Structure formats: C-alpha cells, structure tokens
PDB file of C-alpha atoms in Angstrom:
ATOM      1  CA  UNK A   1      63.648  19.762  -0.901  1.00  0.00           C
ATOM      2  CA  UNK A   2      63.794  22.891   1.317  1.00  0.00           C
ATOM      3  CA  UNK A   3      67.424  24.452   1.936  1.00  0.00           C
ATOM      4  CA  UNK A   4      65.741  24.435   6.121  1.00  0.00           C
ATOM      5  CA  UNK A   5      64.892  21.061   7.714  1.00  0.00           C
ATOM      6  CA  UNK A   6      61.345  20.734   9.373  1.00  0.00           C
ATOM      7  CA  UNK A   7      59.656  17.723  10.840  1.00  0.00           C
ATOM      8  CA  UNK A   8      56.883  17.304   8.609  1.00  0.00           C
ATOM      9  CA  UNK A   9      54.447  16.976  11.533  1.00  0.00           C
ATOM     10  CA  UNK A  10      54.027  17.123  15.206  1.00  0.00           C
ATOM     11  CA  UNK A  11      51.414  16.532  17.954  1.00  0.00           C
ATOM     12  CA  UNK A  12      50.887  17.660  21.222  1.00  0.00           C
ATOM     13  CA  UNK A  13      47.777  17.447  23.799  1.00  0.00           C
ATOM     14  CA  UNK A  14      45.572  19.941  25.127  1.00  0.00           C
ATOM     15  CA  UNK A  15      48.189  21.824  27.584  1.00  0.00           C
ATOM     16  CA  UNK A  16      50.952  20.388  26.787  1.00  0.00           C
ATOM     17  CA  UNK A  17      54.155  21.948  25.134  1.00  0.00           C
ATOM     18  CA  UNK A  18      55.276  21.535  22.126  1.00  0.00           C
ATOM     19  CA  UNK A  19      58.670  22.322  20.253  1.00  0.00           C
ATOM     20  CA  UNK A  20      59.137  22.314  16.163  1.00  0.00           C
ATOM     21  CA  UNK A  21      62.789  22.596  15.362  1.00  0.00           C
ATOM     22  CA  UNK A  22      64.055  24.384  12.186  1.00  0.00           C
ATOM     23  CA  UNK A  23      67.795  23.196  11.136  1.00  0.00           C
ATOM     24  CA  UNK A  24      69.729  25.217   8.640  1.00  0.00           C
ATOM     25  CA  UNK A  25      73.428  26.039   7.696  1.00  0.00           C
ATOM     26  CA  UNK A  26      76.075  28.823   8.055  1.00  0.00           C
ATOM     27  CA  UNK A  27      75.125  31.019   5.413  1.00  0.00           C
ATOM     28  CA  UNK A  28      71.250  31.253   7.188  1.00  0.00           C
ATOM     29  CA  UNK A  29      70.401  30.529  10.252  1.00  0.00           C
ATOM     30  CA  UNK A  30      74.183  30.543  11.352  1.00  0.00           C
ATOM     31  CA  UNK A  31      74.250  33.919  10.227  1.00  0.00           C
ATOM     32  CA  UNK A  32      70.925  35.350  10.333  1.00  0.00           C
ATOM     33  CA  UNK A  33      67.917  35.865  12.071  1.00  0.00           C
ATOM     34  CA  UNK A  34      65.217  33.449  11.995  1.00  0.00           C
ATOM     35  CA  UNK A  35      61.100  34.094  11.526  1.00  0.00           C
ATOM     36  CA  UNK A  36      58.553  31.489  12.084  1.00  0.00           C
ATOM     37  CA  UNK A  37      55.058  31.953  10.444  1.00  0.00           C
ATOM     38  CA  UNK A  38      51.822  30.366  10.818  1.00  0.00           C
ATOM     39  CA  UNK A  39      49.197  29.356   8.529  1.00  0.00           C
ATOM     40  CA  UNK A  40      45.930  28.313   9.499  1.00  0.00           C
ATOM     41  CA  UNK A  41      43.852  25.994   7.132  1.00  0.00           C
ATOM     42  CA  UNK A  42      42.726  27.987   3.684  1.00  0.00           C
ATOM     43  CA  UNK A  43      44.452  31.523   5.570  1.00  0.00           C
ATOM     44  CA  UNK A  44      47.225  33.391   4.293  1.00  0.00           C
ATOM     45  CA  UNK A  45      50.478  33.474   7.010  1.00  0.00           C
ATOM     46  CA  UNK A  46      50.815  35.415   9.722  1.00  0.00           C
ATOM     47  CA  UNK A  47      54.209  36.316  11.071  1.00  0.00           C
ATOM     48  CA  UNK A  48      54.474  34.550  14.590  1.00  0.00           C
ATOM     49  CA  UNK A  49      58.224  35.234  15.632  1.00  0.00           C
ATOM     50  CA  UNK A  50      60.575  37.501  13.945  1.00  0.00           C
ATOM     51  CA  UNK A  51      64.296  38.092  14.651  1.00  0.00           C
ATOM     52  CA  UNK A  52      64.725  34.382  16.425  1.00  0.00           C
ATOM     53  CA  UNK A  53      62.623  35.529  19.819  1.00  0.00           C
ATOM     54  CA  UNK A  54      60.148  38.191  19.450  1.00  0.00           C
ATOM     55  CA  UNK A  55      56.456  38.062  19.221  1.00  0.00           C
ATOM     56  CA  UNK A  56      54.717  40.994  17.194  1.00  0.00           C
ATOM     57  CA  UNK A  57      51.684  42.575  19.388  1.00  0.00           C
ATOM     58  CA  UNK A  58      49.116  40.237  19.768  1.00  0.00           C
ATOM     59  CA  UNK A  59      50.592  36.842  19.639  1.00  0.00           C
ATOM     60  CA  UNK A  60      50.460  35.525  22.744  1.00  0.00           C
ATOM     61  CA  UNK A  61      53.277  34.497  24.851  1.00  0.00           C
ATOM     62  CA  UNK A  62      52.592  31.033  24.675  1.00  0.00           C
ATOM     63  CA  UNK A  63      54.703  31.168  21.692  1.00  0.00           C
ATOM     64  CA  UNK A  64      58.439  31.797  22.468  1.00  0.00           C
ATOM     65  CA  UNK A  65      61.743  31.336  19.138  1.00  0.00           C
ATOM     66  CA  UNK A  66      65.171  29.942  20.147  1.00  0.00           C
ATOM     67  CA  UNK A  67      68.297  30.258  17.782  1.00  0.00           C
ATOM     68  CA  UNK A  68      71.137  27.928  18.809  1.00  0.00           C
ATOM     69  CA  UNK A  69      74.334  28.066  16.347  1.00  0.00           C
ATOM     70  CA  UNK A  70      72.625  26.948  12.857  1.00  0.00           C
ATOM     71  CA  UNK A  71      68.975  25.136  14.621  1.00  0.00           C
ATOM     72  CA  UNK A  72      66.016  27.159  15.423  1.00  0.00           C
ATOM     73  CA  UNK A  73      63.234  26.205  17.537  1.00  0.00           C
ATOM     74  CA  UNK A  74      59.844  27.197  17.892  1.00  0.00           C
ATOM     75  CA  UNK A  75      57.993  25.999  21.343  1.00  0.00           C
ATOM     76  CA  UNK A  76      54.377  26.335  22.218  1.00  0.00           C
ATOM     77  CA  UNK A  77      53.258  25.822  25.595  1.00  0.00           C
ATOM     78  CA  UNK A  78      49.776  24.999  27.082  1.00  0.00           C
ATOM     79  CA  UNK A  79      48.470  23.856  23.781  1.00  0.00           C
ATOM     80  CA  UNK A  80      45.296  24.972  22.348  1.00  0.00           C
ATOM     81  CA  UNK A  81      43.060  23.205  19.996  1.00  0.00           C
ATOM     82  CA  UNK A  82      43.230  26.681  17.782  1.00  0.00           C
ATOM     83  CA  UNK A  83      47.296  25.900  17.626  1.00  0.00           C
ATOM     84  CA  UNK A  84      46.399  23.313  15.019  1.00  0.00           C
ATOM     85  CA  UNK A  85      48.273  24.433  12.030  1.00  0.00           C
ATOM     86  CA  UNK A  86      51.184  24.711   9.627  1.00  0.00           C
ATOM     87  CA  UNK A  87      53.988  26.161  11.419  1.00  0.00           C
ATOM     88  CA  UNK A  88      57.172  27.566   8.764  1.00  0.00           C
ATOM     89  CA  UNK A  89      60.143  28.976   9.639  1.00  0.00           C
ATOM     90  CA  UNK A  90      62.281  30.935   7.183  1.00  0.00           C
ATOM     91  CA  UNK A  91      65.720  32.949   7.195  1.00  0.00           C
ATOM     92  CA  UNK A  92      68.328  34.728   4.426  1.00  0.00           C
ATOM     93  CA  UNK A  93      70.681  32.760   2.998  1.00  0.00           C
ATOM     94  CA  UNK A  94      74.244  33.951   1.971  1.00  0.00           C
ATOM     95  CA  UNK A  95      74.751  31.834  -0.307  1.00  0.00           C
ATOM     96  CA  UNK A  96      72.172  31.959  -2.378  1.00  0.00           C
ATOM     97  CA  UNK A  97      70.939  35.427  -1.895  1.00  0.00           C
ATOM     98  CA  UNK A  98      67.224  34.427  -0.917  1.00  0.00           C
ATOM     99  CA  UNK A  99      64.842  34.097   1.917  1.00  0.00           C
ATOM    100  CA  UNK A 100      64.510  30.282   2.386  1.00  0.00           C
ATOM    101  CA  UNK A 101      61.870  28.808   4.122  1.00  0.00           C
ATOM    102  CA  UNK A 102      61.463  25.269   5.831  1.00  0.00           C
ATOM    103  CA  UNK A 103      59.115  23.176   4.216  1.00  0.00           C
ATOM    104  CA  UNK A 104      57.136  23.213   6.943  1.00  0.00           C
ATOM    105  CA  UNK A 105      55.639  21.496  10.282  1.00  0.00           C
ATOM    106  CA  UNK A 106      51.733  20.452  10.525  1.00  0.00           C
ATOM    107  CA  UNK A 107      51.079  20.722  14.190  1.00  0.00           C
ATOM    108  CA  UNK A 108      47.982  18.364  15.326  1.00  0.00           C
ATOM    109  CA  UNK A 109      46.232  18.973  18.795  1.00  0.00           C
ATOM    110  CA  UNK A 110      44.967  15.710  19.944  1.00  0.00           C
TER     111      UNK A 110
ATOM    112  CA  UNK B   1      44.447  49.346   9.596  1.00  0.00           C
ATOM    113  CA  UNK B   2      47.660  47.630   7.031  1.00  0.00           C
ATOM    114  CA  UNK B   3      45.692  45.838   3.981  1.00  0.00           C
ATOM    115  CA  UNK B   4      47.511  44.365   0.736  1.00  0.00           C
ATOM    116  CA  UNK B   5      45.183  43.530  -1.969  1.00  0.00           C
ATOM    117  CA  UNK B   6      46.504  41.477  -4.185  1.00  0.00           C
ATOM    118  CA  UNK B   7      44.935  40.830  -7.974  1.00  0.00           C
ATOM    119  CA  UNK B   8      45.599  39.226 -11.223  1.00  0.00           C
ATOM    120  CA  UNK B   9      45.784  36.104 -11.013  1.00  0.00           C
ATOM    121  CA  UNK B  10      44.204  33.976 -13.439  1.00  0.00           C
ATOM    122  CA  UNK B  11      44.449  31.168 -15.773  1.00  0.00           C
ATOM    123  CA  UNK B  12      47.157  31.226 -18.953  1.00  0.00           C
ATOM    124  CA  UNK B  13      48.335  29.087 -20.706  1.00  0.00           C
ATOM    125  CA  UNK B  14      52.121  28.038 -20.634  1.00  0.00           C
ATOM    126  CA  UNK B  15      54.654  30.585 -22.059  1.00  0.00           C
ATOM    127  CA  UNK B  16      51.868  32.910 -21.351  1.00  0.00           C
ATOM    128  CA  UNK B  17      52.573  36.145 -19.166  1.00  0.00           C
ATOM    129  CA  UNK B  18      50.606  37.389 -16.088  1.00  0.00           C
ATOM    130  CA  UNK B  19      50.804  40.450 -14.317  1.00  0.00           C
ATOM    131  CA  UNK B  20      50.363  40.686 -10.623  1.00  0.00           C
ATOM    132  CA  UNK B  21      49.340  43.931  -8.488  1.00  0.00           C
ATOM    133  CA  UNK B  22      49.622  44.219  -4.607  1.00  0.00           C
ATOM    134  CA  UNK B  23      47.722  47.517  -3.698  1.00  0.00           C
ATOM    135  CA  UNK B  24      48.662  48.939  -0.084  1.00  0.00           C
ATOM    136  CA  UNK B  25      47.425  50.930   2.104  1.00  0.00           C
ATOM    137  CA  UNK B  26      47.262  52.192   5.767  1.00  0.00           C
ATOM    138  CA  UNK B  27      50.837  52.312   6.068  1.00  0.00           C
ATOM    139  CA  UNK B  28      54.059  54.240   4.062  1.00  0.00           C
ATOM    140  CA  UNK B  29      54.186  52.025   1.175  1.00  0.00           C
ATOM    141  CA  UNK B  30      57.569  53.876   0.242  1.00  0.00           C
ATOM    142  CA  UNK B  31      59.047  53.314   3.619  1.00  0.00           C
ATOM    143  CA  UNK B  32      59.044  49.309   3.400  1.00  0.00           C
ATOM    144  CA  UNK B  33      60.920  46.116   1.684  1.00  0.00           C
ATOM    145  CA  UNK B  34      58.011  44.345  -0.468  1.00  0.00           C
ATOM    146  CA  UNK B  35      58.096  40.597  -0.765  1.00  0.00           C
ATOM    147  CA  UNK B  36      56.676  38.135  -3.272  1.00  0.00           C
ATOM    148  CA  UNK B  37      55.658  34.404  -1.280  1.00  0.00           C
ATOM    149  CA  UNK B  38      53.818  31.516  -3.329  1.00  0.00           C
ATOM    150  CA  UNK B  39      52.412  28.549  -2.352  1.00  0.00           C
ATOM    151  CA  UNK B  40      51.760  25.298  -4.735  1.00  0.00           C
ATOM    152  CA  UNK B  41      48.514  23.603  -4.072  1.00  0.00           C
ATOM    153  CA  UNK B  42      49.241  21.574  -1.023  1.00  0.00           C
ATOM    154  CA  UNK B  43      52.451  22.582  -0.516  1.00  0.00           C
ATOM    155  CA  UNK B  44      54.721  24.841   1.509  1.00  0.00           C
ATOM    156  CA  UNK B  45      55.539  28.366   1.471  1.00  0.00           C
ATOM    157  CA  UNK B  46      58.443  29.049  -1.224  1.00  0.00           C
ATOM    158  CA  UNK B  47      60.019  33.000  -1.563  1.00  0.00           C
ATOM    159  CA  UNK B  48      59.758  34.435  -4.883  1.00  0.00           C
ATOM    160  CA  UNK B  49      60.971  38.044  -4.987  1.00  0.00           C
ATOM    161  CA  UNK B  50      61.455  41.343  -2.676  1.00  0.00           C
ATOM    162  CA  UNK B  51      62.234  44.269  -3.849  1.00  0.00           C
ATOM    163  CA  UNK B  52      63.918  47.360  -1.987  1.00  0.00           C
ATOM    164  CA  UNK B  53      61.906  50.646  -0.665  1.00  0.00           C
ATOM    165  CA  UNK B  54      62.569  52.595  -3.765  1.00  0.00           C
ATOM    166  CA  UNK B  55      63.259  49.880  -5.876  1.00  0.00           C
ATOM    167  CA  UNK B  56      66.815  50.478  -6.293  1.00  0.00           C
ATOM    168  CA  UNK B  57      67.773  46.421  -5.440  1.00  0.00           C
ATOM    169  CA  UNK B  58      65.829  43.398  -5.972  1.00  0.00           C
ATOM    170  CA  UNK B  59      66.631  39.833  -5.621  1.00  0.00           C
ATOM    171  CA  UNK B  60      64.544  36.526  -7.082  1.00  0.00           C
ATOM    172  CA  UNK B  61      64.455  32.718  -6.517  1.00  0.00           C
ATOM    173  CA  UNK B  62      66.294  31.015  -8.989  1.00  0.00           C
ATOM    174  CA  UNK B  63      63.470  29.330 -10.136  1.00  0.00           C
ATOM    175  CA  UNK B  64      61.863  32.291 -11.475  1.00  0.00           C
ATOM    176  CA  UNK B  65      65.158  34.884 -12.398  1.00  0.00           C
ATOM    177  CA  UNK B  66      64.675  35.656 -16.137  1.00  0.00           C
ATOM    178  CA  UNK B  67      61.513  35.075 -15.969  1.00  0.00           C
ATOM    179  CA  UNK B  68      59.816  37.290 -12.940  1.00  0.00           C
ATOM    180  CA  UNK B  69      60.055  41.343 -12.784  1.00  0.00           C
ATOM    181  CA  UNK B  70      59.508  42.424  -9.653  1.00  0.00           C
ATOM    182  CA  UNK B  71      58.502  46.563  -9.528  1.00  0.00           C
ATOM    183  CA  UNK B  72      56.586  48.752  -7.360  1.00  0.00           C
ATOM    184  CA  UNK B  73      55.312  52.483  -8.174  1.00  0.00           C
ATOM    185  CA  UNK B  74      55.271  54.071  -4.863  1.00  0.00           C
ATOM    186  CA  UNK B  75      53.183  57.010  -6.308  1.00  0.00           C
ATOM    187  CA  UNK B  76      50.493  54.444  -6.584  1.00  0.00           C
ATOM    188  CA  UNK B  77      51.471  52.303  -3.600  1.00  0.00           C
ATOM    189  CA  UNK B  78      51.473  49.135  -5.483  1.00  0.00           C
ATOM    190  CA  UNK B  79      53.984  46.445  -6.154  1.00  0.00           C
ATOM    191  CA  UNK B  80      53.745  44.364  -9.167  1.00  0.00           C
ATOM    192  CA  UNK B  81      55.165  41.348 -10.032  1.00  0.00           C
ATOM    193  CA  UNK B  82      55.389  40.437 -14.129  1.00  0.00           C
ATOM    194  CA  UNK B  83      55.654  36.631 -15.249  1.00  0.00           C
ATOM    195  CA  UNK B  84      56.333  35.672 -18.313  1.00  0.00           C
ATOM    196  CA  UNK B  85      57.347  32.473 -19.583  1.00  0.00           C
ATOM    197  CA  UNK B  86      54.912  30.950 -17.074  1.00  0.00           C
ATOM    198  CA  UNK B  87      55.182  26.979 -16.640  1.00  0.00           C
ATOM    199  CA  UNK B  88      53.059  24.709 -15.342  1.00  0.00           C
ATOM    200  CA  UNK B  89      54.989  24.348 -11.792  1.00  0.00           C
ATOM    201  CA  UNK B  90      54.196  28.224 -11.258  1.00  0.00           C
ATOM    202  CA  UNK B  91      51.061  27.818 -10.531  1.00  0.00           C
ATOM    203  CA  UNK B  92      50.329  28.864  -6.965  1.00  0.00           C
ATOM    204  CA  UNK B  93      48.273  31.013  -4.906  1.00  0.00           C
ATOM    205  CA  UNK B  94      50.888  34.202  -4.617  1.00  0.00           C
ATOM    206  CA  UNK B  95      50.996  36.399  -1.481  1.00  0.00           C
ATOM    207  CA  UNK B  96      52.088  39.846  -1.625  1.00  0.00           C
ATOM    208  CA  UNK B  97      53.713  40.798   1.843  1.00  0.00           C
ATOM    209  CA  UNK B  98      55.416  44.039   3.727  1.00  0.00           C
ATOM    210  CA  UNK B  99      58.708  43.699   4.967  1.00  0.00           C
ATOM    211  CA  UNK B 100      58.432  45.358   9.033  1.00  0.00           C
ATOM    212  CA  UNK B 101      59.751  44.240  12.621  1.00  0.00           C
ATOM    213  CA  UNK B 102      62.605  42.947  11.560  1.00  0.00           C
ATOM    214  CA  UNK B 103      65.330  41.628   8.971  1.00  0.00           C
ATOM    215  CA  UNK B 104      63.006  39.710   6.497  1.00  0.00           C
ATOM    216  CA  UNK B 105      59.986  39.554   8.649  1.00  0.00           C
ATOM    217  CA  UNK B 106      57.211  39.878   6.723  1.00  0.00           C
ATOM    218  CA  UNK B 107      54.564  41.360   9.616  1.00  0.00           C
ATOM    219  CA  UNK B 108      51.345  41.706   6.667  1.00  0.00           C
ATOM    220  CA  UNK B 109      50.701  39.751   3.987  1.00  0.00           C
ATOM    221  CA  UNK B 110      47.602  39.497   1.551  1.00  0.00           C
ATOM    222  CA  UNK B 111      44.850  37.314   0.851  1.00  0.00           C
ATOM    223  CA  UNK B 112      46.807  35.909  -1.822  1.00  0.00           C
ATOM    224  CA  UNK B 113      45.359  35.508  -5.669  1.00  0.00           C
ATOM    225  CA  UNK B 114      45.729  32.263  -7.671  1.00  0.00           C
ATOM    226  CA  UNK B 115      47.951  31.829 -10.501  1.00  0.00           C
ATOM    227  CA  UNK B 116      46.989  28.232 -12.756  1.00  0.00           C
ATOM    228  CA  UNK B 117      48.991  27.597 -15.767  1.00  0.00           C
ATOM    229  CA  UNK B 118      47.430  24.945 -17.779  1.00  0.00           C
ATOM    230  CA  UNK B 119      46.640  24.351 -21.235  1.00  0.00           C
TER     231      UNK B 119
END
C-alpha cells in the first residue's frame, strides 16, 4: 500500500483531457513539492513535472501539475495515443524521511 | 548528453550480497543528489536510497536500512549501491537516477539493471 493515493487507472479519448489525482498527507504533499513521472511500457521513467507545476524542456505543455493543500493533480489535455502509460507521482515525506511515490495510474487512450 | 549506466545486477541467491554501480557522465557527478528507484516485476515505482553530493548524508527505505549501503566515489563518478542480506521481495529492476530541477526531482535516470533473488 503506497503512503500516496492513485487511481489505479484512467481513460481518456483522442483529444480529450484527462486529470490523475495524487492524494497525500501533511508531512508530503502538505509540505512539499510534488513530481509526477512517466513510464512508458518496458522504459525507464522520465521526470514529467517537478516542483508541483513545471515541465523540464521538452515535455510539452499539454501536460500541466496542480498542488492543492495535501492532493496533487496531474492533467493532460488533447490526448494522444502516445500518452498511453503509467503515470506516478512522488513527494518527501516528514515523517518518514523518504521520497514516497503513488502506486501509480495506467492511463489508456481509447 | 547526461547518461547513467547502471550494472550488476544479477541472480543470487537469498542472504546473498550484490553490488550495484551507476556510472555518470556528461554532467558534474559531484555537483548532484544521487537516488536509488526499484521496480518489482509488474509493479510500481518504490524509492530505495539517495545519497548527498559528497556523501556526507544519506537516507534509505525502511525496507532495506541495515541491509542497503548506499556510496558514491565522485573521483570515479559512480554511485554504488551494496545489498546484502538480499530476500526474495528485492528483486527488481533498479534505476539509478540524478537528483536536478528541483527538490527530489529526479530529471535522468538509467536503463535500469535487474536484480532476481531466487534459490
């Protein structure tokens, strides 16, 4: 059981947007930043957001972070068939003195 | 261009030991938090170790402390990771990853090398 909360899947349609939440507790996401990652079938990850809202260079903008309070979100918009993945989002936690990750989100593109 | 090359993985047997290497290069290896990621067949992501720019702090999962050394020899600009005590639910494909663009962000990561503890 992971110490962040992910749906274990989602779906979307070509062009449509999608959201994958990420729910966590004071001592992370209350009180840290959050990264989301992305791991494409048999691929290592590849950061995707870092520090709740910013895209490294070359991710495209399609992909945007949101921190609220201790919930994260990650939204996609005008879904790709490439999008299909396993999304992850991950954080320090206080309380335990470790990066915690969700247990992640397999995004299907219908 | 950043590459991590990661290497020893292997099969052993359990209570064996294994040591990892994560060989860096096209960036300032001495400059950067290193992180240890693993992933169980078919599972999810799950943070094993990092381990501070000169190697002055570390921290570890609970489910490997005791067990795991994390070390890096900036000289060589490789980190290392030693298991010993290895038990069956270790075995994982283990990603070797550098700490940039933010708190915990780990911007490259390596191929990854697989880890199988069996008897």
């Amino acid at each position: 059981q992971s110490v962040l909360t992910q749906p274990p899947s989602a779906s979307g349609t070509p062009g449509q947007r999608v959201t994958i939440s990420c729910s966590g507790s004071s001592s992370n996401i209350g009180s840290h930043v959050v990264n989301w990652y992305q791991q494409l079938p048999g691929a290592a990850p590849k950061l995707l957001i870092y520090s709740n809202n910013e895209r490294p260079s070359g991710v495209p903008d399609r992909f945007s972070g949101s921190k609220s309070g201790t919930s994260a979100s990650l939204a996609i918009s005008g879904l790709q068939s490439e999008d299909e993945s396993d999304y992850y989002c991950a954080a320090w936690d206080d309380s335990l003195n470790v990066v915690v990750f969700g247990g992640g989100t397999k995004l299907t593109v219908l | 261009e950043v590459q991590l090359v990661e290497s020893g993985g292997g099969l052993v047997q359990p209570g064996g030991s294994l040591r990892l290497s994560c060989e860096a290069s096209g960036f300032t290896f001495r400059n950067h938090w290193m992180h240890w990621v693993r992933q169980a067949p078919g599972k999810g992501l799950v943070w094993v170790s990092r381990i501070h720019t000169d190697g002055s702090a570390t921290n570890y999962a609970d489910s490997v402390k005791g067990r795991f050394t994390i070390s890096r020899d900036n000289a060589k600009n490789t980190l290392y990771l030693q298991m010993n005590s290895l038990r069956t639910e270790d075995t994982a494909v283990y990603y070797c990853g550098r700490d940039n663009l933010g708190p915990e962000a780990v911007g490259n990561w390596g191929q990854g090398t697989l880890v199988t503890v069996s008897s």
